[in-house]
Amino acid sequence: MCRLVGYLDEPILLESILVKPVNSLVMQSLHARESSVPTNGDGFGVGWYAPELSPNPGLFVSIFPAWSDRNLIHLTAKIKSQCFFAHVRAASVGGTNSYNCHPFSYDKWMLMHNGDIHQFSRIKRHLRHLLDDTIYNSIQGETDSEHFFALFLQLSQGQDFTNLTKIADIFEQTLRTVERLSQQYTDATNPSYFNVCITDGKRLLASRYCSDKNTAPESLHYLDNGNFNDSLNIKGVVIASEELTDVSNRWQTIPANHLILVDEDLSITFRGL
């Protein structure tokens, strides 16, 4: 499985979370601690917001392993953002090319995913039939994750997202639609995993979910307004596949089959799925 990190609060250097911690995302690309697949070397991506320039995020993706990409080290030391996503990939659906690297973006939205949709090839065509031409033609890669994102965007058309709970409603509708397609067109012998993060640059939503309620979802933790470590004081919210520091009592695990909703004021609520 892949590994991911999301951040929301005051602008900080990206390296503060992606490079410097003892169990940073760069470290997890080579040796993940909480995954049955320790190496995530099939590319990486970083997406960040600079609202003074545009409401839409900037993206940097690469098919090279994060641990060996010097550009990543240099860029994260020079870019500050109040909201950013980062992802290291262990390919499941889709080959190793830049179009399959997370995060994915469309207008102000950004999404990344750790997990997989079981037998996605059997539902891919049926999912695409639910998309209008604009959303359909925005798909550039082959991954189940980007198609999940496209369906979320389709269901978002005409919605009022003033309240974060409405984003959660559309996310859950997207999830249930994929589950319905899976039940209809696959043998459902294995579960699907949905550790998904979505943001509009101001708010953040993340899921920790497995379609089989008797199977544990993939790991997902959060840090809420606490010290990242003794030398770096980060007061925002961090969502991460793995605890980035060795101070475990500062991290909390997102409950299985729940959404975590982080609003603009950094207030956190949970919602069962």
Short mmCIF file of C-alpha atoms in Angstrom, two decimals:
data_model
loop_
_atom_site.label_atom_id
_atom_site.label_comp_id
_atom_site.label_asym_id
_atom_site.label_seq_id
_atom_site.Cartn_x
_atom_site.Cartn_y
_atom_site.Cartn_z
CA MET A 1 0.00 0.00 0.00
CA CYS A 2 1.02 3.62 -0.50
CA ARG A 3 1.83 6.18 2.21
CA LEU A 4 0.46 9.70 2.50
CA VAL A 5 0.59 12.90 4.55
CA GLY A 6 -1.71 15.94 4.66
CA TYR A 7 -1.30 19.22 6.55
CA LEU A 8 -3.58 22.20 7.33
CA ASP A 9 -2.81 25.37 9.34
CA GLU A 10 -0.36 28.28 9.16
CA PRO A 11 2.20 28.18 6.33
CA ILE A 12 5.27 26.04 7.07
CA LEU A 13 8.11 24.68 4.98
CA LEU A 14 7.10 21.41 3.39
CA GLU A 15 10.33 19.78 4.55
CA SER A 16 9.19 20.24 8.17
CA ILE A 17 6.82 17.31 7.71
CA LEU A 18 7.93 15.56 4.54
CA VAL A 19 11.69 15.31 5.10
CA LYS A 20 12.86 16.15 8.61
CA PRO A 21 10.89 13.81 10.93
CA VAL A 22 12.53 10.54 11.92
CA ASN A 23 9.77 8.62 10.11
CA SER A 24 9.24 11.16 7.35
CA LEU A 25 7.37 10.36 4.17
CA VAL A 26 10.70 10.20 2.35
CA MET A 27 11.84 7.59 4.87
CA GLN A 28 8.57 5.69 4.41
CA SER A 29 9.17 5.49 0.67
CA LEU A 30 12.13 3.22 1.45
CA HIS A 31 11.06 1.54 4.69
CA ALA A 32 7.47 1.95 5.84
CA ARG A 33 6.87 0.83 9.42
CA GLU A 34 3.13 0.17 9.37
CA SER A 35 2.64 -1.53 6.02
CA SER A 36 2.99 -5.07 4.71
CA VAL A 37 4.71 -3.48 1.70
CA PRO A 38 7.70 -1.65 3.19
CA THR A 39 8.93 -0.05 -0.05
CA ASN A 40 6.93 2.63 -1.87
CA GLY A 41 9.19 3.36 -4.81
CA ASP A 42 6.80 3.70 -7.76
CA GLY A 43 6.84 7.48 -7.78
CA PHE A 44 5.69 10.29 -5.52
CA GLY A 45 3.84 13.56 -5.61
CA VAL A 46 3.43 16.79 -3.67
CA GLY A 47 0.54 19.23 -3.98
CA TRP A 48 0.37 22.58 -2.19
CA TYR A 49 -1.69 25.75 -2.11
CA ALA A 50 -0.46 29.31 -2.54
CA PRO A 51 -3.73 31.28 -2.19
CA GLU A 52 -2.01 34.59 -2.83
CA LEU A 53 -1.32 33.31 -6.37
CA SER A 54 -4.26 31.02 -7.17
CA PRO A 55 -7.02 29.05 -5.45
CA ASN A 56 -5.83 25.98 -7.35
CA PRO A 57 -2.94 23.87 -6.04
CA GLY A 58 0.52 23.47 -7.51
CA LEU A 59 1.73 19.93 -8.21
CA PHE A 60 5.10 18.22 -8.49
CA VAL A 61 5.08 14.51 -9.34
CA SER A 62 7.81 12.10 -10.36
CA ILE A 63 8.09 8.42 -11.28
CA PHE A 64 11.36 8.21 -9.36
CA PRO A 65 11.51 7.01 -5.75
CA ALA A 66 11.20 9.82 -3.23
CA TRP A 67 14.30 8.65 -1.38
CA SER A 68 16.53 9.29 -4.41
CA ASP A 69 15.05 12.49 -5.86
CA ARG A 70 17.20 15.50 -5.04
CA ASN A 71 14.61 17.87 -6.54
CA LEU A 72 12.15 16.89 -3.82
CA ILE A 73 14.66 17.71 -1.10
CA HIS A 74 15.45 21.11 -2.61
CA LEU A 75 11.85 22.10 -3.34
CA THR A 76 10.47 21.17 0.07
CA ALA A 77 13.14 23.34 1.70
CA LYS A 78 11.99 26.40 -0.29
CA ILE A 79 8.19 26.09 -0.43
CA LYS A 80 5.85 27.19 2.36
CA SER A 81 2.15 26.38 2.39
CA GLN A 82 -0.79 26.39 4.77
CA CYS A 83 -2.22 23.27 3.14
CA PHE A 84 -0.39 20.49 1.34
CA PHE A 85 -0.60 16.81 0.44
CA ALA A 86 2.20 14.35 -0.28
CA HIS A 87 2.12 10.72 -1.39
CA VAL A 88 4.60 7.93 -2.09
CA ARG A 89 3.31 5.15 -4.32
CA ALA A 90 3.39 1.37 -4.32
CA ALA A 91 1.60 0.72 -7.61
CA SER A 92 -1.47 -1.51 -7.61
CA VAL A 93 -3.77 -0.30 -10.41
CA GLY A 94 -2.01 1.46 -13.28
CA GLY A 95 1.60 1.44 -14.42
CA THR A 96 4.49 3.56 -13.27
CA ASN A 97 4.05 6.87 -15.06
CA SER A 98 3.59 10.46 -13.95
CA TYR A 99 -0.14 10.52 -14.73
CA ASN A 100 -0.69 7.81 -12.11
CA CYS A 101 1.16 9.65 -9.34
CA HIS A 102 -0.88 11.19 -6.55
CA PRO A 103 -2.14 13.68 -5.58
CA PHE A 104 -4.63 14.46 -8.32
CA SER A 105 -6.08 17.93 -8.77
CA TYR A 106 -9.01 19.55 -10.54
CA ASP A 107 -9.70 23.27 -10.12
CA LYS A 108 -9.42 23.93 -6.35
CA TRP A 109 -9.78 20.26 -5.37
CA MET A 110 -7.01 17.82 -4.56
CA LEU A 111 -7.21 14.11 -3.70
CA MET A 112 -4.85 11.28 -2.77
CA HIS A 113 -5.55 7.65 -1.90
CA ASN A 114 -3.93 4.76 -0.09
CA GLY A 115 -5.69 1.50 -0.88
CA ASP A 116 -7.34 -0.10 -3.87
CA ILE A 117 -10.73 -0.87 -5.39
CA HIS A 118 -10.94 -4.65 -5.72
CA GLN A 119 -11.19 -5.83 -9.36
CA PHE A 120 -11.37 -2.23 -10.54
CA SER A 121 -11.07 -3.26 -14.19
CA ARG A 122 -14.54 -4.82 -13.95
CA ILE A 123 -16.24 -1.61 -12.83
CA LYS A 124 -14.10 0.96 -14.66
CA ARG A 125 -16.31 1.21 -17.75
CA HIS A 126 -19.50 1.39 -15.67
CA LEU A 127 -18.05 4.13 -13.48
CA ARG A 128 -17.00 6.13 -16.53
CA HIS A 129 -20.55 5.98 -17.87
CA LEU A 130 -21.60 8.09 -14.87
CA LEU A 131 -19.33 10.98 -15.88
CA ASP A 132 -20.12 13.93 -18.14
CA ASP A 133 -17.71 14.76 -20.97
CA THR A 134 -15.78 17.42 -19.07
CA ILE A 135 -15.04 15.22 -16.07
CA TYR A 136 -14.47 12.15 -18.26
CA ASN A 137 -11.90 13.95 -20.38
CA SER A 138 -10.08 15.27 -17.32
CA ILE A 139 -8.91 11.74 -16.47
CA GLN A 140 -5.29 11.40 -17.57
CA GLY A 141 -4.13 8.21 -15.86
CA GLU A 142 -5.31 4.66 -15.26
CA THR A 143 -5.68 4.45 -11.49
CA ASP A 144 -8.76 3.53 -9.52
CA SER A 145 -7.93 6.54 -7.34
CA GLU A 146 -8.26 9.10 -10.14
CA HIS A 147 -11.53 7.53 -11.24
CA PHE A 148 -12.84 7.74 -7.66
CA PHE A 149 -11.85 11.42 -7.73
CA ALA A 150 -13.66 11.92 -11.05
CA LEU A 151 -16.84 10.43 -9.61
CA PHE A 152 -16.56 12.71 -6.58
CA LEU A 153 -16.21 15.70 -8.91
CA GLN A 154 -19.21 14.56 -10.94
CA LEU A 155 -21.41 14.24 -7.86
CA SER A 156 -20.15 17.64 -6.67
CA GLN A 157 -21.63 19.47 -9.65
CA GLY A 158 -24.02 22.20 -8.50
CA GLN A 159 -23.51 21.49 -4.80
CA ASP A 160 -23.19 24.17 -2.13
CA PHE A 161 -20.09 23.33 -0.12
CA THR A 162 -20.38 26.16 2.40
CA ASN A 163 -20.54 23.52 5.12
CA LEU A 164 -17.89 20.82 5.39
CA THR A 165 -20.58 18.28 6.18
CA LYS A 166 -21.86 18.63 2.61
CA ILE A 167 -18.44 17.61 1.29
CA ALA A 168 -18.66 14.59 3.58
CA ASP A 169 -22.12 13.81 2.17
CA ILE A 170 -20.80 13.79 -1.40
CA PHE A 171 -17.76 11.77 -0.39
CA GLU A 172 -19.98 9.14 1.18
CA GLN A 173 -22.23 9.14 -1.89
CA THR A 174 -19.13 8.53 -4.03
CA LEU A 175 -18.03 5.68 -1.79
CA ARG A 176 -21.46 4.03 -1.82
CA THR A 177 -21.68 4.32 -5.60
CA VAL A 178 -18.35 2.54 -6.00
CA GLU A 179 -19.44 -0.14 -3.54
CA ARG A 180 -22.69 -0.63 -5.45
CA LEU A 181 -20.78 -1.05 -8.71
CA SER A 182 -18.43 -3.50 -7.04
CA GLN A 183 -21.30 -5.59 -5.71
CA GLN A 184 -22.92 -5.61 -9.13
CA TYR A 185 -19.93 -6.33 -11.37
CA THR A 186 -17.24 -8.08 -9.29
CA ASP A 187 -17.08 -11.30 -7.30
CA ALA A 188 -16.36 -9.33 -4.10
CA THR A 189 -13.98 -12.03 -2.87
CA ASN A 190 -11.64 -9.43 -1.42
CA PRO A 191 -12.33 -6.08 0.22
CA SER A 192 -11.59 -2.62 -1.11
CA TYR A 193 -9.60 -0.11 0.92
CA PHE A 194 -10.29 3.62 0.96
CA ASN A 195 -7.86 5.77 2.91
CA VAL A 196 -8.65 8.91 0.95
CA CYS A 197 -7.78 12.56 1.62
CA ILE A 198 -9.61 15.43 -0.09
CA THR A 199 -9.10 19.17 0.32
CA ASP A 200 -10.14 22.47 -1.24
CA GLY A 201 -7.14 24.22 0.29
CA LYS A 202 -9.12 25.51 3.26
CA ARG A 203 -10.67 22.37 4.72
CA LEU A 204 -9.63 18.75 4.79
CA LEU A 205 -11.47 15.44 4.86
CA ALA A 206 -9.93 11.99 5.22
CA SER A 207 -11.38 8.48 5.38
CA ARG A 208 -10.09 5.30 6.98
CA TYR A 209 -12.34 2.64 5.53
CA CYS A 210 -12.50 -1.00 4.40
CA SER A 211 -15.52 -2.41 2.57
CA ASP A 212 -15.37 -5.55 4.72
CA LYS A 213 -16.36 -4.52 8.23
CA ASN A 214 -14.55 -7.57 9.64
CA THR A 215 -11.23 -6.47 8.12
CA ALA A 216 -9.11 -3.68 9.60
CA PRO A 217 -8.57 -0.68 7.32
CA GLU A 218 -5.07 0.52 6.52
CA SER A 219 -3.33 2.64 9.18
CA LEU A 220 -4.17 6.35 9.41
CA HIS A 221 -3.28 8.76 12.23
CA TYR A 222 -3.65 12.43 13.04
CA LEU A 223 -1.86 15.04 15.11
CA ASP A 224 -4.10 17.77 16.49
CA ASN A 225 -2.65 21.10 17.56
CA GLY A 226 0.30 19.49 19.29
CA ASN A 227 4.05 19.69 19.23
CA PHE A 228 5.50 17.71 16.37
CA ASN A 229 8.65 17.12 18.34
CA ASP A 230 10.63 18.91 21.01
CA SER A 231 12.40 21.21 18.55
CA LEU A 232 9.66 21.89 15.99
CA ASN A 233 6.41 23.43 17.19
CA ILE A 234 3.63 22.75 14.69
CA LYS A 235 0.17 23.73 15.89
CA GLY A 236 -1.87 22.53 12.92
CA VAL A 237 -3.50 19.26 11.94
CA VAL A 238 -1.46 16.51 10.31
CA ILE A 239 -3.02 13.42 8.73
CA ALA A 240 -0.56 10.60 8.07
CA SER A 241 -0.47 6.91 7.17
CA GLU A 242 2.19 6.47 9.83
CA GLU A 243 3.23 8.34 12.96
CA LEU A 244 6.00 10.62 11.76
CA THR A 245 7.73 10.90 15.12
CA ASP A 246 8.62 8.45 17.87
CA VAL A 247 6.51 10.32 20.44
CA SER A 248 3.46 8.09 20.07
CA ASN A 249 1.35 9.78 22.74
CA ARG A 250 1.14 12.87 20.54
CA TRP A 251 -0.56 10.91 17.75
CA GLN A 252 -4.08 9.50 17.65
CA THR A 253 -5.46 6.80 15.37
CA ILE A 254 -8.49 7.63 13.25
CA PRO A 255 -11.22 5.12 14.14
CA ALA A 256 -11.89 2.33 11.67
CA ASN A 257 -14.54 3.12 9.05
CA HIS A 258 -14.74 6.80 9.91
CA LEU A 259 -14.22 10.15 8.28
CA ILE A 260 -12.20 12.87 9.96
CA LEU A 261 -13.36 16.38 9.04
CA VAL A 262 -11.04 19.33 9.63
CA ASP A 263 -12.73 22.71 9.18
CA GLU A 264 -11.16 26.12 8.46
CA ASP A 265 -10.87 26.87 12.17
CA LEU A 266 -9.07 23.51 12.61
CA SER A 267 -11.99 22.06 14.56
CA ILE A 268 -12.19 18.29 14.15
CA THR A 269 -15.25 16.08 13.93
CA PHE A 270 -15.65 12.39 13.13
CA ARG A 271 -18.32 10.69 11.12
CA GLY A 272 -19.00 6.97 10.89
CA LEU A 273 -19.18 5.27 7.51
#
